Amino acid sequence: MKRIFMMLPIMLLFCSVMAQNTFRAKILNIQTKAPLKGATASIPGLKISAAADTSGLITIANIPNGKFEIGITYVGFAKSETVYTFPQKNPGQIVEISLEPSTGELAEVVVQTTRTNQNLRDVPTRIEALPQEELDEKSTMRPGDIKMLLGETTGIHVQQTSAVSGTASFRIQGLDSRYTQLLQDGMPLYSGFSGNLSLLQISPLDLRQVEFIKGSASTLYGGGAIAGLVNLISKVPGETPELTVLLNGTTAKGADASIFYSQKWQHIGTTIFGSYNYNGAYDPSKNGLSAIPQTNRFTINPKVFLYMDDHNSGWVGVNTTYENRLGGDIQVIDGKADNAHQYFERNKTFRFSTQLSFTHKIDGQNIVNFKNTVGYFDRQLGEQGFDFKGRQLSSFTELNYVRNAKKASWVAGADLITDHFTAKPPQSHLNYNLTTVGAFIQNTYKATQWFSLESGLRLDDNSPAPNQPSSGLFFLPRVNALFKITNHLTSRIGGGLGYKMPTLFNDESERDGYQHTQPLNIGNTRAEQSYGLNGDLNYRNKLGDEAVININQLFFSTRVDRPLILQNNFFINAPGYLTTQGAETNIKLTMDELVFYLGYIYTDTRQHFSGLTNTHPLTPKHQFSFDCTYEIEGSFRFGAESFYTGPQLLSDGTTGKGFVTFGLLVQKMWKHLDIFVNAENLTDRRQTKWGSIYTGNITNPDFKDLYAPLDGVVVNAGIRIKILN
């Protein structure tokens, strides 16, 4: 009997050990589905807690049998508290817990552009992000493209390149469009021959976040990211199925029909986006030319997501777009051409690209990523007496390794980029080939709670190589520092080198329609090389219980040596350099349902050629934006916005007028239905009001620089039906 009593405590201890359980959960942002690294789970009754790893996974071991409340917390998100019973019905399962961002600007945003999936506040590189809710608003304002989305972002200027076809490019901090990169999911799908049509062929309904880097981003993304980049982050399947249909019509003879579907099962998921966009030729100024061309566009973007196990996941996708865009003389578009009315511009394009992404999680800190895209773009550009046909075949392949530790994060990788352009006779002399092999490494070191340093290095080898001194080999260092001065005040300072290989595809050749453009000999032309610096101060704080204010002040300066210029139809290196410098101010005040936003940018871009200094044309020095939004979440939204664009120098030596535009949005939301009405440019600012936009005659017009809208007042209205949500 004595032995039995002696064994009883041992048996009880054994049973207690055997009754230990493990709780595993993946913590996600309910809106973006991004993992919340560093989220904390705690069990008050047991006085134990754990933090999420880089994939958002939390593991708590040694939980005894019974019922326990587990709380999940993350800065900027509402707390989740749930009672779980142990042992669980399915031991070892991973519970997905989605947290709702808190009201106001203090909510966290996870960014992908730096590859480490960190919180926006913790990244030394200055990144701006438009989250899902802002993209939902933009999709009702202009469902067919992202031209407005970029144009209303402080520091980004959308430049129309054709007066009758609507093609456009975007500039960051006063530098031409060839110095910027447009990415989707970190991959360059839109560049080269297709660049000036890209903004018009991407719908915001297919996006869950847009990230901006203003300033050199060449370390991770190579040549072309001198002024910065825009990364479009696509939607992914959520825990609940989604089926959204958007129908829209405009007073400018436009109509849009879009559909988005997503669903996730245990090991597979899918998203499918499709759209049809139509516009009739629209001439508000009655000058006989289309301010908006006649357009027919079809888009289908399906993706399949694979969730093989806890360590392996990936997705494959296809991007397909067909568009027929006809602008020019209204009589020609209507089929009533005669001897006087003959001018037109037709763009027939077909885009087909594949995307592949695969991620292997070695453990909670180490990840290997592989991604690839292959793009085919066929474009026929026809004008009166001229026909230009070309095909672009491009590819991007990258393998990278990411390590996220408590003090330091590493990103290292290599990529291969190919760009092959073939023009059909008689323009075969414009054929273009470029292959770039690159390797990069980046380290983010959190030295203290108040200081982090991000440094990177990239080495690119280009073939064929440009003229000396680089011979195609470019060494690109970059460094950025984050200072958390107080809980409310932070500062970022950084800079880096960049380069851009010589290319025919830029705004000047687009405006010319490639009619007179002469071939480019890369071996006889130097690459453009840049040096950039930027620094900002960011103040963020609560004002009382309901209000939040965020003030950001940015300063920037970039120099580009030997920029390409068009001279006598040949692209040559300018004898000198180009500089841009300025300041950008952003103020956002959130007061519960009411949000005010004020943006201002001062840009001074100058050419320093042959010992002379001149202002760079088509670059307004002053731009203001003001936005006010009142929103009752899930019920009602009202928005008013105004934009001022200051006078700007034109290439003929004259100065374009400054102008103000004004817009309104009203949207009523129910659980499964939204109705919206939006009006743009209510002040009816049109360049055609201030004079003719061309010289010569209507038969063969020679267009002037475009600096103001041509389409005038445009009102759109529509419905968004959320069948599954």
XYZ file of C-alpha atoms in Angstrom, residues 7-406:
400
model
C 3.687 5.947 -7.081
C 0.488 8.039 -7.132
C 2.227 11.470 -7.477
C 4.424 10.082 -10.229
C 1.375 8.729 -12.085
C -0.448 12.054 -11.699
C 2.620 13.919 -13.021
C 2.815 11.513 -15.949
C -0.868 12.011 -16.796
C -0.423 15.774 -16.541
C 2.483 15.701 -19.001
C 0.547 13.469 -21.363
C -2.330 15.978 -21.260
C -0.232 18.838 -22.617
C -1.565 20.363 -25.878
C -0.227 22.652 -28.573
C -2.106 25.614 -30.036
C -1.142 26.755 -33.550
C -2.651 29.754 -35.324
C -1.911 31.892 -38.355
C -2.639 35.594 -37.820
C -3.751 37.599 -40.882
C -4.897 41.093 -41.791
C -8.598 40.585 -42.539
C -8.497 43.112 -45.411
C -5.257 42.250 -47.222
C -4.819 38.635 -46.006
C -1.178 39.494 -45.297
C 0.471 37.699 -42.343
C 0.965 39.832 -39.235
C 4.544 39.200 -38.180
C 5.049 39.836 -34.462
C 1.395 39.453 -33.442
C 1.101 38.228 -29.840
C -1.063 35.411 -28.442
C -1.528 35.153 -24.700
C -3.389 32.868 -22.297
C -3.991 34.939 -19.143
C -5.119 31.944 -17.125
C -1.780 30.214 -17.680
C 0.359 33.362 -17.853
C 2.007 32.242 -21.109
C 2.358 34.005 -24.476
C 4.062 33.697 -27.862
C 4.789 35.874 -30.905
C 4.096 35.185 -34.579
C 6.964 34.422 -36.954
C 7.468 35.976 -40.403
C 4.618 33.897 -41.850
C 2.216 35.004 -39.102
C 2.345 31.586 -37.393
C 2.025 31.386 -33.599
C 2.760 28.218 -31.612
C 1.987 27.770 -27.899
C 2.957 24.448 -26.338
C 2.318 22.813 -22.953
C -1.356 23.730 -22.646
C -3.214 21.422 -20.214
C -6.664 20.026 -20.857
C -9.537 22.398 -20.241
C -11.069 25.632 -21.525
C -8.837 28.690 -21.925
C -9.343 32.149 -23.391
C -6.651 33.086 -25.920
C -6.191 36.743 -26.812
C -4.525 37.868 -30.051
C -3.138 41.415 -30.169
C -1.279 43.461 -32.771
C -0.511 47.172 -32.843
C -3.092 49.045 -34.898
C -5.580 46.128 -34.936
C -8.600 45.241 -32.821
C -7.977 42.525 -30.241
C -9.376 39.025 -30.789
C -10.473 36.985 -27.748
C -11.760 33.426 -28.153
C -12.247 30.497 -25.755
C -10.737 27.197 -26.968
C -11.264 23.717 -25.533
C -8.287 21.386 -25.149
C -7.710 18.801 -26.379
C -8.966 20.117 -29.715
C -11.125 18.041 -32.030
C -8.399 18.169 -34.685
C -5.066 18.214 -32.828
C -2.296 19.850 -34.824
C -4.621 21.962 -36.986
C -3.641 25.562 -37.747
C -6.397 28.014 -36.827
C -6.609 31.091 -39.090
C -7.392 34.259 -37.143
C -8.042 37.488 -39.029
C -7.693 40.811 -37.228
C -9.597 43.954 -38.167
C -7.512 47.170 -38.503
C -8.347 49.777 -35.889
C -10.155 52.931 -36.952
C -7.814 55.687 -38.063
C -4.340 56.090 -39.453
C -2.672 54.093 -36.669
C -3.575 50.821 -38.404
C -0.587 48.818 -39.627
C 0.206 48.176 -43.302
C 2.382 45.281 -44.447
C 4.425 46.037 -47.589
C 5.851 43.571 -50.092
C 8.084 45.715 -52.293
C 11.120 45.339 -50.005
C 10.659 41.500 -50.148
C 10.663 41.079 -46.338
C 6.886 41.532 -45.768
C 7.479 43.952 -42.907
C 5.223 46.557 -41.364
C 5.390 49.883 -43.146
C 6.530 51.670 -39.975
C 9.543 49.372 -39.539
C 10.991 49.662 -43.072
C 13.901 52.132 -43.464
C 13.038 52.602 -47.156
C 10.335 55.234 -47.580
C 7.293 53.448 -49.018
C 3.747 54.707 -49.491
C 0.841 52.284 -49.735
C -2.761 52.526 -50.904
C -4.697 49.811 -49.042
C -7.767 47.873 -50.173
C -10.380 50.364 -48.942
C -8.858 53.246 -50.926
C -8.632 51.077 -54.049
C -12.326 50.215 -53.660
C -13.059 53.939 -53.791
C -10.862 54.449 -56.859
C -12.540 51.533 -58.661
C -15.848 53.415 -58.552
C -14.268 56.648 -59.789
C -12.555 55.131 -62.829
C -13.183 51.375 -63.116
C -11.435 50.872 -66.453
C -7.846 51.901 -65.670
C -5.400 53.233 -63.060
C -4.667 56.537 -64.787
C -6.651 58.478 -62.178
C -5.307 56.392 -59.302
C -1.729 57.414 -60.110
C -2.578 60.941 -61.206
C -4.148 61.738 -57.829
C -1.077 60.576 -55.886
C 1.149 63.386 -54.618
C 4.530 63.369 -56.366
C 3.285 61.451 -59.420
C 2.358 63.341 -62.578
C 0.461 61.591 -65.388
C 1.558 62.887 -68.794
C -0.695 62.320 -71.811
C 1.385 61.386 -74.863
C -1.281 61.468 -77.591
C -3.895 64.166 -78.143
C -6.382 61.818 -79.831
C -5.595 58.304 -78.534
C -5.372 59.000 -74.803
C -2.067 57.151 -74.301
C -0.233 58.312 -71.180
C 2.796 57.728 -68.998
C 3.619 58.750 -65.443
C 6.486 60.708 -63.938
C 7.798 60.619 -60.384
C 9.417 63.724 -58.885
C 9.736 65.490 -62.232
C 11.689 62.800 -64.109
C 10.522 61.329 -67.420
C 8.577 58.064 -67.497
C 11.559 56.013 -68.694
C 13.103 56.507 -65.244
C 10.217 54.745 -63.471
C 9.128 51.122 -63.215
C 5.587 49.753 -63.176
C 5.465 46.311 -61.557
C 2.729 43.821 -60.764
C 3.409 41.539 -57.806
C 7.069 42.564 -58.012
C 7.420 41.584 -61.680
C 7.900 43.934 -64.686
C 4.872 43.175 -66.881
C 4.521 46.667 -68.372
C 7.548 48.224 -70.023
C 9.153 49.088 -73.333
C 6.870 49.174 -76.377
C 3.750 48.675 -74.218
C 4.566 51.313 -71.612
C 2.318 54.192 -72.710
C -0.740 51.934 -72.959
C -0.212 50.186 -69.619
C -1.991 52.730 -67.397
C -5.065 52.365 -69.605
C -5.175 48.559 -69.505
C -5.057 47.834 -65.754
C -8.191 47.794 -63.599
C -8.123 48.659 -59.863
C -10.814 46.012 -59.166
C -8.123 43.303 -59.482
C -5.819 44.963 -56.911
C -5.630 44.756 -53.097
C -2.758 47.212 -52.516
C -0.544 49.642 -54.438
C 2.932 50.506 -53.142
C 5.088 53.471 -54.190
C 8.803 54.080 -53.792
C 9.845 57.609 -54.737
C 13.576 57.779 -55.320
C 16.121 55.231 -56.428
C 15.040 51.597 -55.989
C 17.650 50.060 -58.277
C 19.222 47.698 -55.716
C 16.316 45.269 -55.774
C 14.785 46.140 -59.136
C 17.679 47.071 -61.416
C 17.907 49.598 -64.226
C 15.029 51.978 -64.797
C 14.049 52.566 -61.160
C 15.944 55.884 -61.004
C 12.929 58.018 -60.095
C 11.081 55.229 -58.298
C 8.541 52.512 -58.915
C 4.900 51.539 -58.526
C 4.148 47.978 -57.433
C 0.600 46.723 -58.035
C -0.297 43.960 -55.562
C -3.008 41.608 -56.859
C -5.847 40.184 -54.809
C -5.513 36.695 -53.331
C -8.239 34.252 -52.263
C -9.683 34.962 -48.831
C -11.294 32.704 -46.270
C -14.742 33.485 -47.683
C -15.585 33.309 -51.421
C -15.958 36.585 -53.299
C -17.925 37.312 -56.441
C -18.153 40.985 -57.407
C -19.691 42.465 -60.551
C -19.169 46.128 -61.427
C -21.176 47.951 -64.113
C -20.392 51.562 -64.997
C -21.409 54.164 -67.577
C -20.090 57.663 -68.316
C -21.327 60.857 -69.929
C -18.267 60.617 -72.219
C -19.805 57.631 -74.072
C -18.011 55.067 -71.909
C -19.183 51.760 -70.445
C -17.374 49.237 -68.214
C -18.329 45.747 -67.097
C -15.981 43.915 -64.709
C -16.195 40.723 -62.685
C -13.944 39.366 -59.952
C -14.230 35.923 -58.373
C -12.091 34.293 -55.705
C -12.342 31.195 -53.567
C -10.027 29.196 -51.366
C -10.242 25.522 -50.502
C -7.892 23.467 -48.351
C -4.996 23.087 -50.775
C -6.041 25.181 -53.762
C -7.529 28.579 -54.502
C -8.327 30.772 -57.455
C -8.961 34.350 -58.530
C -10.476 35.281 -61.882
C -10.768 38.832 -63.168
C -12.483 39.695 -66.436
C -13.637 42.941 -67.985
C -15.000 44.588 -71.091
C -14.381 48.307 -71.574
C -15.988 50.391 -74.301
C -15.813 54.051 -75.215
C -17.254 55.891 -78.154
C -15.236 58.670 -79.758
C -15.829 61.782 -77.634
C -15.214 65.392 -78.671
C -16.398 67.844 -75.965
C -14.667 70.850 -77.531
C -16.257 70.271 -80.975
C -12.912 70.777 -82.715
C -13.410 67.661 -84.820
C -10.829 65.526 -82.954
C -11.350 62.812 -80.350
C -10.446 63.816 -76.800
C -11.304 60.212 -75.899
C -10.817 57.615 -78.659
C -13.209 54.894 -79.717
C -12.119 51.897 -77.649
C -12.973 48.206 -77.339
C -10.993 46.196 -74.776
C -11.318 42.662 -73.392
C -9.323 41.431 -70.373
C -9.124 38.065 -68.624
C -6.709 37.337 -65.758
C -7.106 33.896 -64.120
C -4.836 32.634 -61.322
C -4.515 29.351 -59.454
C -3.040 29.278 -55.925
C -1.527 26.134 -54.420
C -1.187 25.577 -50.656
C 0.712 22.309 -50.620
C 1.669 22.266 -46.937
C 2.990 24.553 -44.200
C 6.269 25.000 -46.062
C 5.343 25.185 -49.752
C 2.941 27.446 -51.606
C 2.729 29.217 -54.930
C 0.549 30.464 -57.737
C 0.399 30.603 -61.512
C -1.458 33.192 -63.552
C -2.198 34.462 -67.035
C -2.720 38.067 -68.110
C -4.543 38.527 -71.438
C -5.718 41.805 -72.985
C -6.978 42.670 -76.455
C -7.692 46.278 -77.386
C -8.698 48.193 -80.500
C -8.250 51.941 -79.959
C -9.121 54.410 -82.744
C -8.679 58.148 -82.325
C -8.298 61.157 -84.588
C -10.714 62.990 -86.853
C -14.293 62.285 -85.774
C -15.441 62.030 -89.392
C -12.828 59.366 -90.095
C -13.863 57.409 -86.992
C -17.491 57.620 -88.117
C -16.529 56.296 -91.564
C -17.078 59.640 -93.318
C -13.544 60.420 -94.456
C -13.046 62.775 -97.403
C -10.152 64.728 -98.924
C -9.956 67.112 -95.955
C -10.761 64.659 -93.155
C -8.220 61.836 -93.219
C -6.236 61.922 -89.966
C -6.440 59.002 -87.505
C -4.407 57.039 -84.947
C -5.191 53.364 -84.458
C -3.658 51.135 -81.780
C -4.440 47.433 -82.063
C -2.786 45.556 -79.221
C -2.684 42.034 -77.843
C -0.998 41.302 -74.527
C -0.376 37.791 -73.191
C 1.815 37.040 -70.225
C 2.300 34.227 -67.745
C 3.305 34.605 -64.112
C 4.673 32.010 -61.717
C 5.558 32.391 -58.054
C 6.713 29.684 -55.638
C 7.671 30.047 -51.960
C 9.413 27.492 -49.770
C 9.543 28.230 -46.038
C 12.579 26.490 -44.638
C 11.530 27.434 -41.097
C 10.054 30.393 -39.269
C 12.909 32.686 -40.313
C 14.174 31.471 -43.695
C 12.297 31.591 -46.995
C 13.234 30.870 -50.621
C 11.221 32.523 -53.410
C 11.163 31.873 -57.141
C 9.206 33.949 -59.638
C 8.999 34.210 -63.375
C 7.020 36.060 -65.987
C 7.088 35.757 -69.770
C 5.330 38.475 -71.728
C 4.265 38.792 -75.350
C 2.985 42.124 -76.652
C 1.840 42.709 -80.236
C 1.028 46.251 -81.294
C -0.043 47.785 -84.598
C 0.193 51.566 -84.647
C -1.455 53.013 -87.732
C -1.650 56.628 -88.863
C -2.492 58.377 -92.083
C -0.034 57.021 -94.665
C 2.011 55.163 -92.038
C 1.792 51.759 -90.381
C 4.118 50.561 -87.635
C 3.941 46.972 -86.380
C 6.103 45.438 -83.706
C 6.260 42.567 -81.250
C 7.906 42.566 -77.851
C 8.917 39.317 -76.142
C 10.244 39.826 -72.634
C 10.965 37.699 -69.603
C 11.898 38.089 -65.956
C 13.209 35.317 -63.714
C 14.340 35.698 -60.124
C 15.455 33.449 -57.283
C 15.852 35.053 -53.864
C 16.484 34.058 -50.271
C 14.962 35.941 -47.342
C 15.966 35.612 -43.699
C 13.980 37.478 -41.082
C 15.535 37.478 -37.625
C 14.896 39.628 -34.586
